[in-house]
C-alpha cells in the first residue's frame, strides 16, 4: 500500500446512514460528487449489480487516484457493477453525467467540506497545525490560493470573509494586522498567519473555553473563500435534484452551520409548491413541488461512531427525495 493510500484510510462519516438513505437499487445509477478516499463509494459499489453504475467525482487529483484504485480493487474481487471517475467540481455533475451518457440518476451523495487527508497533509496548507505554504486549494489546478487571498484582498474584503465565513468576532482586528504585516513582506506560510491571528486576538480570548484553536475560524473562512464552497453548494442543489429520477434521493453531509443552513433552506424551497402571496386567489407562479424532505431534523453521528471517528461530531446529514 502506498503512502497516499495509507493517508486516505479513514472511517467515512455517517456511513450507515448514507447507505440506508440512498435506498440503493442493484441496477441503479448513483453519483458520489465528493469521492475522497472512496469510503462511501465503496459501500455503494458493493450494493450494485451487473446493471448498476457508480459515477465518482472529485476535484482533488490525489483523492481521485486513490479512490479509483480502491474501486477497481472491489471490481477485481468479483463485483459485477461498473464505475467511472472524473476530475471535476461536483457543481459540474450534470455535465459529467452527460459525458458518461447518463441523463438521470437514482441517488446522489455529497460529503461537503475538507477531507481528513487534506487536513492531515502538511503540504496542502489547510491546517494551522503544520507549517506549510499558504495554499488551501482542493483543486490544485486552480490558480487562486490562500496566498493570493491573504496578500491580495483589501482589509475590508478580508474582514468580511473572516467574519461571514468564519463567524470570527475579531475579524476586523485580524484583517488589520494581516494588512500591516504584509506591508513588510508577503505572508507565505500557515505559521506566519497563525502568529498574526494570535497577535490580533486579545490574550485572554485566544484559548477561551469551547473555542478551540484561535486560528480555527479564520482558516475555515479562508478555505471556504478559496474554494468558493458555499457558492458551489448553493448552485448544485437544484441541479442535483433535477438530475434525479422520480424516487431518487439526494444525501448531503455538512460540517458547519453555514453549510447546513443552505441545505435546509434549499431543500425546503424545493419541497414547496406554489410560492404566490397568500392574497392571490389563484396560483400564477406555476411552481410545483420537486419532492419531499426526508429528514425533518438532520441525522447526526451516534455515540458509537463518535468514539471511532471524533471528526464526525459536527456532521449533519439531510436527505431529499424526488417526487
PDB file of C-alpha atoms in Angstrom:
ATOM      1  CA  UNK A   1       0.000   0.000   0.000  1.00  0.00           C
ATOM      2  CA  UNK A   2       1.368   3.414  -0.958  1.00  0.00           C
ATOM      3  CA  UNK A   3       1.819   6.298   1.496  1.00  0.00           C
ATOM      4  CA  UNK A   4      -1.104   8.151  -0.086  1.00  0.00           C
ATOM      5  CA  UNK A   5      -3.365   5.107   0.207  1.00  0.00           C
ATOM      6  CA  UNK A   6      -2.477   4.799   3.907  1.00  0.00           C
ATOM      7  CA  UNK A   7      -3.174   8.504   4.389  1.00  0.00           C
ATOM      8  CA  UNK A   8      -6.599   8.062   2.857  1.00  0.00           C
ATOM      9  CA  UNK A   9      -7.533   5.299   5.300  1.00  0.00           C
ATOM     10  CA  UNK A  10     -10.358   6.847   7.309  1.00  0.00           C
ATOM     11  CA  UNK A  11     -13.810   5.994   8.555  1.00  0.00           C
ATOM     12  CA  UNK A  12     -16.391   7.636   6.268  1.00  0.00           C
ATOM     13  CA  UNK A  13     -18.711   9.929   8.218  1.00  0.00           C
ATOM     14  CA  UNK A  14     -22.313   8.755   8.773  1.00  0.00           C
ATOM     15  CA  UNK A  15     -21.602   5.782   6.526  1.00  0.00           C
ATOM     16  CA  UNK A  16     -24.533   3.538   7.517  1.00  0.00           C
ATOM     17  CA  UNK A  17     -26.997   6.449   7.449  1.00  0.00           C
ATOM     18  CA  UNK A  18     -25.874   7.428   3.939  1.00  0.00           C
ATOM     19  CA  UNK A  19     -26.075   3.901   2.545  1.00  0.00           C
ATOM     20  CA  UNK A  20     -29.504   3.333   4.133  1.00  0.00           C
ATOM     21  CA  UNK A  21     -30.968   6.650   2.971  1.00  0.00           C
ATOM     22  CA  UNK A  22     -29.774   6.280  -0.609  1.00  0.00           C
ATOM     23  CA  UNK A  23     -32.097   3.233  -0.857  1.00  0.00           C
ATOM     24  CA  UNK A  24     -29.689   1.652  -3.349  1.00  0.00           C
ATOM     25  CA  UNK A  25     -31.147  -0.469  -6.157  1.00  0.00           C
ATOM     26  CA  UNK A  26     -28.915  -3.129  -7.677  1.00  0.00           C
ATOM     27  CA  UNK A  27     -29.491  -1.793 -11.198  1.00  0.00           C
ATOM     28  CA  UNK A  28     -29.437   1.893 -10.263  1.00  0.00           C
ATOM     29  CA  UNK A  29     -27.117   4.733 -11.218  1.00  0.00           C
ATOM     30  CA  UNK A  30     -25.504   6.648  -8.350  1.00  0.00           C
ATOM     31  CA  UNK A  31     -23.222   9.662  -8.128  1.00  0.00           C
ATOM     32  CA  UNK A  32     -20.702  10.373  -5.380  1.00  0.00           C
ATOM     33  CA  UNK A  33     -19.843  14.013  -6.028  1.00  0.00           C
ATOM     34  CA  UNK A  34     -17.168  14.118  -3.337  1.00  0.00           C
ATOM     35  CA  UNK A  35     -15.357  10.845  -3.910  1.00  0.00           C
ATOM     36  CA  UNK A  36     -12.494  11.423  -1.453  1.00  0.00           C
ATOM     37  CA  UNK A  37     -10.955   8.115  -0.418  1.00  0.00           C
ATOM     38  CA  UNK A  38     -13.984   6.185  -1.759  1.00  0.00           C
ATOM     39  CA  UNK A  39     -15.207   5.390   1.747  1.00  0.00           C
ATOM     40  CA  UNK A  40     -18.875   5.907   0.921  1.00  0.00           C
ATOM     41  CA  UNK A  41     -18.492   4.897  -2.730  1.00  0.00           C
ATOM     42  CA  UNK A  42     -17.039   1.521  -1.826  1.00  0.00           C
ATOM     43  CA  UNK A  43     -20.233   0.740   0.052  1.00  0.00           C
ATOM     44  CA  UNK A  44     -22.398   1.944  -2.828  1.00  0.00           C
ATOM     45  CA  UNK A  45     -20.484  -0.096  -5.397  1.00  0.00           C
ATOM     46  CA  UNK A  46     -20.743  -3.271  -3.300  1.00  0.00           C
ATOM     47  CA  UNK A  47     -24.540  -2.963  -3.312  1.00  0.00           C
ATOM     48  CA  UNK A  48     -24.790  -2.599  -7.089  1.00  0.00           C
ATOM     49  CA  UNK A  49     -25.290  -5.474  -9.518  1.00  0.00           C
ATOM     50  CA  UNK A  50     -24.097  -6.007 -13.074  1.00  0.00           C
ATOM     51  CA  UNK A  51     -26.519  -3.398 -14.450  1.00  0.00           C
ATOM     52  CA  UNK A  52     -25.602  -0.800 -11.841  1.00  0.00           C
ATOM     53  CA  UNK A  53     -23.301   2.188 -12.333  1.00  0.00           C
ATOM     54  CA  UNK A  54     -21.384   4.400  -9.908  1.00  0.00           C
ATOM     55  CA  UNK A  55     -20.059   7.780 -11.095  1.00  0.00           C
ATOM     56  CA  UNK A  56     -17.402   9.255  -8.809  1.00  0.00           C
ATOM     57  CA  UNK A  57     -16.370  12.914  -8.991  1.00  0.00           C
ATOM     58  CA  UNK A  58     -13.635  14.760  -7.124  1.00  0.00           C
ATOM     59  CA  UNK A  59     -11.689  17.965  -7.688  1.00  0.00           C
ATOM     60  CA  UNK A  60      -8.644  16.648  -5.823  1.00  0.00           C
ATOM     61  CA  UNK A  61      -6.467  14.610  -8.200  1.00  0.00           C
ATOM     62  CA  UNK A  62      -4.723  12.841  -5.295  1.00  0.00           C
ATOM     63  CA  UNK A  63      -8.064  11.660  -3.936  1.00  0.00           C
ATOM     64  CA  UNK A  64      -9.246  10.649  -7.387  1.00  0.00           C
ATOM     65  CA  UNK A  65      -6.224   8.425  -8.000  1.00  0.00           C
ATOM     66  CA  UNK A  66      -6.527   6.591  -4.682  1.00  0.00           C
ATOM     67  CA  UNK A  67     -10.318   6.240  -4.929  1.00  0.00           C
ATOM     68  CA  UNK A  68     -10.130   4.866  -8.472  1.00  0.00           C
ATOM     69  CA  UNK A  69      -7.632   2.221  -7.363  1.00  0.00           C
ATOM     70  CA  UNK A  70      -9.824   1.189  -4.436  1.00  0.00           C
ATOM     71  CA  UNK A  71     -12.965   0.909  -6.522  1.00  0.00           C
ATOM     72  CA  UNK A  72     -11.083  -1.099  -9.128  1.00  0.00           C
ATOM     73  CA  UNK A  73      -9.942  -3.481  -6.394  1.00  0.00           C
ATOM     74  CA  UNK A  74     -13.592  -4.107  -5.484  1.00  0.00           C
ATOM     75  CA  UNK A  75     -14.267  -4.864  -9.157  1.00  0.00           C
ATOM     76  CA  UNK A  76     -11.271  -7.186  -9.325  1.00  0.00           C
ATOM     77  CA  UNK A  77     -12.580  -9.098  -6.317  1.00  0.00           C
ATOM     78  CA  UNK A  78     -15.677 -10.078  -8.269  1.00  0.00           C
ATOM     79  CA  UNK A  79     -18.135  -7.187  -8.130  1.00  0.00           C
ATOM     80  CA  UNK A  80     -20.124  -7.008 -11.377  1.00  0.00           C
ATOM     81  CA  UNK A  81     -21.162  -3.356 -11.202  1.00  0.00           C
ATOM     82  CA  UNK A  82     -19.477  -0.725 -13.324  1.00  0.00           C
ATOM     83  CA  UNK A  83     -17.932   2.533 -12.150  1.00  0.00           C
ATOM     84  CA  UNK A  84     -16.243   5.568 -13.665  1.00  0.00           C
ATOM     85  CA  UNK A  85     -14.411   8.503 -12.089  1.00  0.00           C
ATOM     86  CA  UNK A  86     -13.913  12.076 -13.256  1.00  0.00           C
ATOM     87  CA  UNK A  87     -11.827  15.074 -12.200  1.00  0.00           C
ATOM     88  CA  UNK A  88     -14.260  17.957 -11.682  1.00  0.00           C
ATOM     89  CA  UNK A  89     -16.068  20.038  -9.090  1.00  0.00           C
ATOM     90  CA  UNK A  90     -19.390  18.488  -8.110  1.00  0.00           C
ATOM     91  CA  UNK A  91     -21.240  21.561  -9.372  1.00  0.00           C
ATOM     92  CA  UNK A  92     -20.396  20.186 -12.839  1.00  0.00           C
ATOM     93  CA  UNK A  93     -22.293  16.961 -12.067  1.00  0.00           C
ATOM     94  CA  UNK A  94     -24.855  17.236 -14.907  1.00  0.00           C
ATOM     95  CA  UNK A  95     -22.076  17.754 -17.461  1.00  0.00           C
ATOM     96  CA  UNK A  96     -20.074  14.837 -16.043  1.00  0.00           C
ATOM     97  CA  UNK A  97     -23.119  12.569 -16.213  1.00  0.00           C
ATOM     98  CA  UNK A  98     -23.754  13.559 -19.832  1.00  0.00           C
ATOM     99  CA  UNK A  99     -20.088  12.789 -20.548  1.00  0.00           C
ATOM    100  CA  UNK A 100     -20.847   9.230 -19.441  1.00  0.00           C
ATOM    101  CA  UNK A 101     -24.091   9.231 -21.489  1.00  0.00           C
ATOM    102  CA  UNK A 102     -26.251   9.441 -18.371  1.00  0.00           C
ATOM    103  CA  UNK A 103     -29.204  11.846 -18.207  1.00  0.00           C
ATOM    104  CA  UNK A 104     -30.832  10.782 -14.923  1.00  0.00           C
ATOM    105  CA  UNK A 105     -29.588   9.024 -11.787  1.00  0.00           C
ATOM    106  CA  UNK A 106     -31.149   7.229  -8.810  1.00  0.00           C
ATOM    107  CA  UNK A 107     -29.123   8.741  -5.998  1.00  0.00           C
ATOM    108  CA  UNK A 108     -26.524  11.403  -5.245  1.00  0.00           C
ATOM    109  CA  UNK A 109     -24.203  11.768  -2.266  1.00  0.00           C
ATOM    110  CA  UNK A 110     -22.310  14.950  -1.361  1.00  0.00           C
ATOM    111  CA  UNK A 111     -19.951  14.990   1.625  1.00  0.00           C
ATOM    112  CA  UNK A 112     -19.206  18.707   1.893  1.00  0.00           C
ATOM    113  CA  UNK A 113     -16.017  20.245   3.240  1.00  0.00           C
ATOM    114  CA  UNK A 114     -12.386  19.389   3.636  1.00  0.00           C
ATOM    115  CA  UNK A 115     -11.314  15.752   3.910  1.00  0.00           C
ATOM    116  CA  UNK A 116      -9.188  14.219   6.652  1.00  0.00           C
ATOM    117  CA  UNK A 117      -6.493  13.620   4.038  1.00  0.00           C
ATOM    118  CA  UNK A 118      -6.361  17.294   3.093  1.00  0.00           C
ATOM    119  CA  UNK A 119      -6.269  18.414   6.725  1.00  0.00           C
ATOM    120  CA  UNK A 120      -3.531  15.945   7.616  1.00  0.00           C
ATOM    121  CA  UNK A 121      -1.284  16.537   4.591  1.00  0.00           C
ATOM    122  CA  UNK A 122       1.169  19.263   5.581  1.00  0.00           C
ATOM    123  CA  UNK A 123       1.995  20.491   2.075  1.00  0.00           C
ATOM    124  CA  UNK A 124      -1.660  21.302   1.305  1.00  0.00           C
ATOM    125  CA  UNK A 125      -1.718  24.239   3.738  1.00  0.00           C
ATOM    126  CA  UNK A 126      -5.213  23.579   5.104  1.00  0.00           C
ATOM    127  CA  UNK A 127      -4.246  23.236   8.747  1.00  0.00           C
ATOM    128  CA  UNK A 128      -2.902  25.594  11.409  1.00  0.00           C
ATOM    129  CA  UNK A 129      -1.191  22.537  12.950  1.00  0.00           C
ATOM    130  CA  UNK A 130       1.574  22.374  10.330  1.00  0.00           C
ATOM    131  CA  UNK A 131       3.981  24.975   8.982  1.00  0.00           C
ATOM    132  CA  UNK A 132       3.486  24.918   5.229  1.00  0.00           C
ATOM    133  CA  UNK A 133       2.938  27.256   2.279  1.00  0.00           C
ATOM    134  CA  UNK A 134      -0.437  29.019   2.294  1.00  0.00           C
ATOM    135  CA  UNK A 135      -2.476  27.043  -0.225  1.00  0.00           C
ATOM    136  CA  UNK A 136      -5.847  25.512   0.779  1.00  0.00           C
ATOM    137  CA  UNK A 137      -6.838  24.623  -2.796  1.00  0.00           C
ATOM    138  CA  UNK A 138      -8.921  21.478  -3.073  1.00  0.00           C
ATOM    139  CA  UNK A 139      -8.281  21.560  -6.810  1.00  0.00           C
ATOM    140  CA  UNK A 140      -4.610  22.365  -7.273  1.00  0.00           C
ATOM    141  CA  UNK A 141      -5.089  23.027 -10.966  1.00  0.00           C
ATOM    142  CA  UNK A 142      -6.751  26.304  -9.961  1.00  0.00           C
ATOM    143  CA  UNK A 143      -4.508  29.372  -9.811  1.00  0.00           C
ATOM    144  CA  UNK A 144      -6.122  31.106  -6.831  1.00  0.00           C
ATOM    145  CA  UNK A 145      -4.845  30.037  -3.404  1.00  0.00           C
ATOM    146  CA  UNK A 146      -4.885  31.251   0.192  1.00  0.00           C
ATOM    147  CA  UNK A 147      -1.611  33.063  -0.539  1.00  0.00           C
ATOM    148  CA  UNK A 148      -3.331  35.197  -3.175  1.00  0.00           C
ATOM    149  CA  UNK A 149      -6.286  35.828  -0.876  1.00  0.00           C
ATOM    150  CA  UNK A 150      -4.247  36.852   2.194  1.00  0.00           C
ATOM    151  CA  UNK A 151      -1.861  39.035   0.224  1.00  0.00           C
ATOM    152  CA  UNK A 152      -4.286  40.396  -2.351  1.00  0.00           C
ATOM    153  CA  UNK A 153      -7.634  41.165  -0.717  1.00  0.00           C
ATOM    154  CA  UNK A 154      -8.290  44.599   0.753  1.00  0.00           C
ATOM    155  CA  UNK A 155      -8.625  44.976   4.523  1.00  0.00           C
ATOM    156  CA  UNK A 156     -12.420  45.212   4.224  1.00  0.00           C
ATOM    157  CA  UNK A 157     -12.631  42.195   1.923  1.00  0.00           C
ATOM    158  CA  UNK A 158     -10.519  40.144   4.335  1.00  0.00           C
ATOM    159  CA  UNK A 159     -12.600  41.222   7.319  1.00  0.00           C
ATOM    160  CA  UNK A 160     -15.825  40.344   5.531  1.00  0.00           C
ATOM    161  CA  UNK A 161     -14.557  36.878   4.529  1.00  0.00           C
ATOM    162  CA  UNK A 162     -13.287  36.086   8.034  1.00  0.00           C
ATOM    163  CA  UNK A 163     -16.464  37.349   9.707  1.00  0.00           C
ATOM    164  CA  UNK A 164     -19.027  35.931   7.278  1.00  0.00           C
ATOM    165  CA  UNK A 165     -17.435  32.521   6.691  1.00  0.00           C
ATOM    166  CA  UNK A 166     -15.626  32.025   9.984  1.00  0.00           C
ATOM    167  CA  UNK A 167     -18.052  33.824  12.285  1.00  0.00           C
ATOM    168  CA  UNK A 168     -14.944  35.286  13.903  1.00  0.00           C
ATOM    169  CA  UNK A 169     -15.758  38.252  16.158  1.00  0.00           C
ATOM    170  CA  UNK A 170     -12.195  39.590  15.903  1.00  0.00           C
ATOM    171  CA  UNK A 171     -12.316  39.567  12.088  1.00  0.00           C
ATOM    172  CA  UNK A 172     -11.598  43.294  11.691  1.00  0.00           C
ATOM    173  CA  UNK A 173      -8.606  43.177  14.009  1.00  0.00           C
ATOM    174  CA  UNK A 174      -7.208  40.110  12.244  1.00  0.00           C
ATOM    175  CA  UNK A 175      -7.649  41.739   8.826  1.00  0.00           C
ATOM    176  CA  UNK A 176      -5.966  44.933  10.015  1.00  0.00           C
ATOM    177  CA  UNK A 177      -2.916  43.056  11.353  1.00  0.00           C
ATOM    178  CA  UNK A 178      -2.670  40.999   8.133  1.00  0.00           C
ATOM    179  CA  UNK A 179      -2.560  44.184   6.059  1.00  0.00           C
ATOM    180  CA  UNK A 180       0.074  45.762   8.330  1.00  0.00           C
ATOM    181  CA  UNK A 181       2.305  42.671   8.291  1.00  0.00           C
ATOM    182  CA  UNK A 182       2.146  42.186   4.532  1.00  0.00           C
ATOM    183  CA  UNK A 183       3.443  45.743   4.030  1.00  0.00           C
ATOM    184  CA  UNK A 184       6.742  44.442   5.405  1.00  0.00           C
ATOM    185  CA  UNK A 185       6.773  41.201   3.398  1.00  0.00           C
ATOM    186  CA  UNK A 186       4.238  38.817   1.818  1.00  0.00           C
ATOM    187  CA  UNK A 187       2.633  36.347   4.216  1.00  0.00           C
ATOM    188  CA  UNK A 188       3.749  32.993   2.871  1.00  0.00           C
ATOM    189  CA  UNK A 189       3.173  30.237   5.435  1.00  0.00           C
ATOM    190  CA  UNK A 190       0.466  28.923   7.711  1.00  0.00           C
ATOM    191  CA  UNK A 191       2.518  29.563  10.862  1.00  0.00           C
ATOM    192  CA  UNK A 192       3.115  33.180   9.825  1.00  0.00           C
ATOM    193  CA  UNK A 193      -0.643  33.562   9.547  1.00  0.00           C
ATOM    194  CA  UNK A 194      -1.222  31.806  12.890  1.00  0.00           C
ATOM    195  CA  UNK A 195       1.173  34.255  14.590  1.00  0.00           C
ATOM    196  CA  UNK A 196      -0.722  37.182  13.046  1.00  0.00           C
ATOM    197  CA  UNK A 197      -4.059  35.818  14.255  1.00  0.00           C
ATOM    198  CA  UNK A 198      -2.721  35.310  17.764  1.00  0.00           C
ATOM    199  CA  UNK A 199      -1.344  38.860  17.789  1.00  0.00           C
ATOM    200  CA  UNK A 200      -4.738  40.229  16.741  1.00  0.00           C
ATOM    201  CA  UNK A 201      -6.824  38.360  19.299  1.00  0.00           C
ATOM    202  CA  UNK A 202      -6.602  39.550  22.940  1.00  0.00           C
ATOM    203  CA  UNK A 203      -4.552  37.139  25.050  1.00  0.00           C
ATOM    204  CA  UNK A 204      -7.474  36.432  27.392  1.00  0.00           C
ATOM    205  CA  UNK A 205      -9.617  35.313  24.414  1.00  0.00           C
ATOM    206  CA  UNK A 206      -7.128  33.195  22.473  1.00  0.00           C
ATOM    207  CA  UNK A 207      -7.972  29.915  24.168  1.00  0.00           C
ATOM    208  CA  UNK A 208     -11.398  30.640  25.609  1.00  0.00           C
ATOM    209  CA  UNK A 209     -13.245  27.545  26.800  1.00  0.00           C
ATOM    210  CA  UNK A 210     -15.017  25.764  23.961  1.00  0.00           C
ATOM    211  CA  UNK A 211     -13.495  27.977  21.258  1.00  0.00           C
ATOM    212  CA  UNK A 212     -10.678  25.673  20.151  1.00  0.00           C
ATOM    213  CA  UNK A 213      -7.531  26.941  18.445  1.00  0.00           C
ATOM    214  CA  UNK A 214      -7.559  30.747  17.904  1.00  0.00           C
ATOM    215  CA  UNK A 215      -6.844  30.285  14.177  1.00  0.00           C
ATOM    216  CA  UNK A 216      -9.608  27.742  13.572  1.00  0.00           C
ATOM    217  CA  UNK A 217     -12.324  30.166  12.441  1.00  0.00           C
ATOM    218  CA  UNK A 218     -10.027  32.223  10.217  1.00  0.00           C
ATOM    219  CA  UNK A 219      -8.578  29.153   8.494  1.00  0.00           C
ATOM    220  CA  UNK A 220     -12.104  27.834   7.893  1.00  0.00           C
ATOM    221  CA  UNK A 221     -13.136  31.163   6.379  1.00  0.00           C
ATOM    222  CA  UNK A 222     -10.136  31.383   4.055  1.00  0.00           C
ATOM    223  CA  UNK A 223     -10.616  27.796   2.889  1.00  0.00           C
ATOM    224  CA  UNK A 224     -14.273  28.437   2.088  1.00  0.00           C
ATOM    225  CA  UNK A 225     -13.395  31.573   0.111  1.00  0.00           C
ATOM    226  CA  UNK A 226     -10.503  29.972  -1.792  1.00  0.00           C
ATOM    227  CA  UNK A 227     -12.684  27.073  -2.925  1.00  0.00           C
ATOM    228  CA  UNK A 228     -15.951  29.065  -3.216  1.00  0.00           C
ATOM    229  CA  UNK A 229     -17.528  26.280  -1.181  1.00  0.00           C
ATOM    230  CA  UNK A 230     -20.777  27.985  -0.212  1.00  0.00           C
ATOM    231  CA  UNK A 231     -21.361  29.384  -3.699  1.00  0.00           C
ATOM    232  CA  UNK A 232     -20.858  25.917  -5.182  1.00  0.00           C
ATOM    233  CA  UNK A 233     -23.162  24.309  -2.612  1.00  0.00           C
ATOM    234  CA  UNK A 234     -25.851  26.928  -3.254  1.00  0.00           C
ATOM    235  CA  UNK A 235     -25.661  26.280  -7.000  1.00  0.00           C
ATOM    236  CA  UNK A 236     -25.502  22.485  -7.001  1.00  0.00           C
ATOM    237  CA  UNK A 237     -28.601  21.528  -5.013  1.00  0.00           C
ATOM    238  CA  UNK A 238     -31.239  22.379  -7.629  1.00  0.00           C
ATOM    239  CA  UNK A 239     -29.047  20.820 -10.327  1.00  0.00           C
ATOM    240  CA  UNK A 240     -28.736  17.634  -8.296  1.00  0.00           C
ATOM    241  CA  UNK A 241     -32.484  17.377  -7.631  1.00  0.00           C
ATOM    242  CA  UNK A 242     -33.228  17.908 -11.332  1.00  0.00           C
ATOM    243  CA  UNK A 243     -30.763  15.137 -12.176  1.00  0.00           C
ATOM    244  CA  UNK A 244     -32.638  12.563 -10.071  1.00  0.00           C
ATOM    245  CA  UNK A 245     -35.121  10.031 -11.356  1.00  0.00           C
ATOM    246  CA  UNK A 246     -38.513  10.007  -9.589  1.00  0.00           C
ATOM    247  CA  UNK A 247     -37.989   8.452  -6.170  1.00  0.00           C
ATOM    248  CA  UNK A 248     -34.258   9.190  -6.330  1.00  0.00           C
ATOM    249  CA  UNK A 249     -32.564  10.632  -3.260  1.00  0.00           C
ATOM    250  CA  UNK A 250     -30.039  13.390  -2.611  1.00  0.00           C
ATOM    251  CA  UNK A 251     -27.967  12.957   0.566  1.00  0.00           C
ATOM    252  CA  UNK A 252     -25.814  15.879   1.735  1.00  0.00           C
ATOM    253  CA  UNK A 253     -23.428  15.829   4.703  1.00  0.00           C
ATOM    254  CA  UNK A 254     -22.374  19.217   6.087  1.00  0.00           C
ATOM    255  CA  UNK A 255     -19.923  20.148   8.825  1.00  0.00           C
ATOM    256  CA  UNK A 256     -20.825  23.646   9.974  1.00  0.00           C
ATOM    257  CA  UNK A 257     -23.877  25.815  10.383  1.00  0.00           C
ATOM    258  CA  UNK A 258     -23.344  27.894   7.226  1.00  0.00           C
ATOM    259  CA  UNK A 259     -23.460  24.794   5.008  1.00  0.00           C
ATOM    260  CA  UNK A 260     -26.316  23.162   6.904  1.00  0.00           C
ATOM    261  CA  UNK A 261     -28.417  26.349   6.687  1.00  0.00           C
ATOM    262  CA  UNK A 262     -28.038  26.431   2.901  1.00  0.00           C
ATOM    263  CA  UNK A 263     -29.041  22.766   2.530  1.00  0.00           C
ATOM    264  CA  UNK A 264     -32.007  23.138   4.886  1.00  0.00           C
ATOM    265  CA  UNK A 265     -33.335  26.227   3.092  1.00  0.00           C
ATOM    266  CA  UNK A 266     -32.787  24.838  -0.428  1.00  0.00           C
ATOM    267  CA  UNK A 267     -34.494  21.544   0.449  1.00  0.00           C
ATOM    268  CA  UNK A 268     -37.434  23.403   1.992  1.00  0.00           C
ATOM    269  CA  UNK A 269     -37.825  25.608  -1.071  1.00  0.00           C
ATOM    270  CA  UNK A 270     -37.613  22.622  -3.435  1.00  0.00           C
ATOM    271  CA  UNK A 271     -40.343  20.840  -1.475  1.00  0.00           C
ATOM    272  CA  UNK A 272     -42.713  23.815  -1.500  1.00  0.00           C
ATOM    273  CA  UNK A 273     -45.401  24.032  -4.181  1.00  0.00           C
ATOM    274  CA  UNK A 274     -46.933  27.432  -5.023  1.00  0.00           C
ATOM    275  CA  UNK A 275     -44.918  30.486  -3.907  1.00  0.00           C
ATOM    276  CA  UNK A 276     -47.604  33.084  -4.690  1.00  0.00           C
ATOM    277  CA  UNK A 277     -48.542  35.527  -1.907  1.00  0.00           C
ATOM    278  CA  UNK A 278     -51.432  34.280   0.277  1.00  0.00           C
ATOM    279  CA  UNK A 279     -53.584  37.155  -1.006  1.00  0.00           C
ATOM    280  CA  UNK A 280     -53.577  35.750  -4.574  1.00  0.00           C
ATOM    281  CA  UNK A 281     -56.896  33.958  -5.327  1.00  0.00           C
ATOM    282  CA  UNK A 282     -55.221  31.543  -7.774  1.00  0.00           C
ATOM    283  CA  UNK A 283     -51.680  30.395  -8.434  1.00  0.00           C
ATOM    284  CA  UNK A 284     -49.850  32.367 -11.085  1.00  0.00           C
ATOM    285  CA  UNK A 285     -46.289  31.221 -10.381  1.00  0.00           C
ATOM    286  CA  UNK A 286     -46.860  27.688 -11.722  1.00  0.00           C
ATOM    287  CA  UNK A 287     -44.327  26.228  -9.290  1.00  0.00           C
ATOM    288  CA  UNK A 288     -44.718  22.596  -8.298  1.00  0.00           C
ATOM    289  CA  UNK A 289     -43.031  20.729  -5.501  1.00  0.00           C
ATOM    290  CA  UNK A 290     -39.936  18.819  -6.632  1.00  0.00           C
ATOM    291  CA  UNK A 291     -40.248  16.279  -3.849  1.00  0.00           C
ATOM    292  CA  UNK A 292     -40.109  15.927  -0.091  1.00  0.00           C
ATOM    293  CA  UNK A 293     -37.602  16.386   2.702  1.00  0.00           C
ATOM    294  CA  UNK A 294     -36.961  13.004   4.330  1.00  0.00           C
ATOM    295  CA  UNK A 295     -35.075  14.365   7.335  1.00  0.00           C
ATOM    296  CA  UNK A 296     -37.118  16.809   9.420  1.00  0.00           C
ATOM    297  CA  UNK A 297     -34.065  17.106  11.616  1.00  0.00           C
ATOM    298  CA  UNK A 298     -30.582  16.265  10.332  1.00  0.00           C
ATOM    299  CA  UNK A 299     -29.109  12.867  11.117  1.00  0.00           C
ATOM    300  CA  UNK A 300     -26.061  13.113  13.375  1.00  0.00           C
ATOM    301  CA  UNK A 301     -23.382  10.667  14.465  1.00  0.00           C
ATOM    302  CA  UNK A 302     -24.168   8.210  17.249  1.00  0.00           C
ATOM    303  CA  UNK A 303     -22.030   7.941  20.370  1.00  0.00           C
ATOM    304  CA  UNK A 304     -20.555   4.731  18.987  1.00  0.00           C
ATOM    305  CA  UNK A 305     -19.493   6.458  15.769  1.00  0.00           C
ATOM    306  CA  UNK A 306     -18.024   9.417  17.642  1.00  0.00           C
ATOM    307  CA  UNK A 307     -15.820   7.059  19.634  1.00  0.00           C
ATOM    308  CA  UNK A 308     -14.405   5.686  16.380  1.00  0.00           C
ATOM    309  CA  UNK A 309     -14.335   8.982  14.484  1.00  0.00           C
ATOM    310  CA  UNK A 310     -14.315  12.208  16.584  1.00  0.00           C
ATOM    311  CA  UNK A 311     -14.343  14.316  13.381  1.00  0.00           C
ATOM    312  CA  UNK A 312     -17.944  13.226  12.873  1.00  0.00           C
ATOM    313  CA  UNK A 313     -19.028  15.393  15.811  1.00  0.00           C
ATOM    314  CA  UNK A 314     -20.107  18.297  13.569  1.00  0.00           C
ATOM    315  CA  UNK A 315     -21.509  16.205  10.727  1.00  0.00           C
ATOM    316  CA  UNK A 316     -25.175  16.565   9.744  1.00  0.00           C
ATOM    317  CA  UNK A 317     -26.931  14.541   7.052  1.00  0.00           C
ATOM    318  CA  UNK A 318     -30.030  15.867   5.270  1.00  0.00           C
ATOM    319  CA  UNK A 319     -31.961  13.856   2.674  1.00  0.00           C
ATOM    320  CA  UNK A 320     -34.326  14.912  -0.123  1.00  0.00           C
ATOM    321  CA  UNK A 321     -36.449  12.591  -2.277  1.00  0.00           C
ATOM    322  CA  UNK A 322     -37.530  13.491  -5.815  1.00  0.00           C
ATOM    323  CA  UNK A 323     -41.294  13.370  -6.413  1.00  0.00           C
TER     324      UNK A 323
END
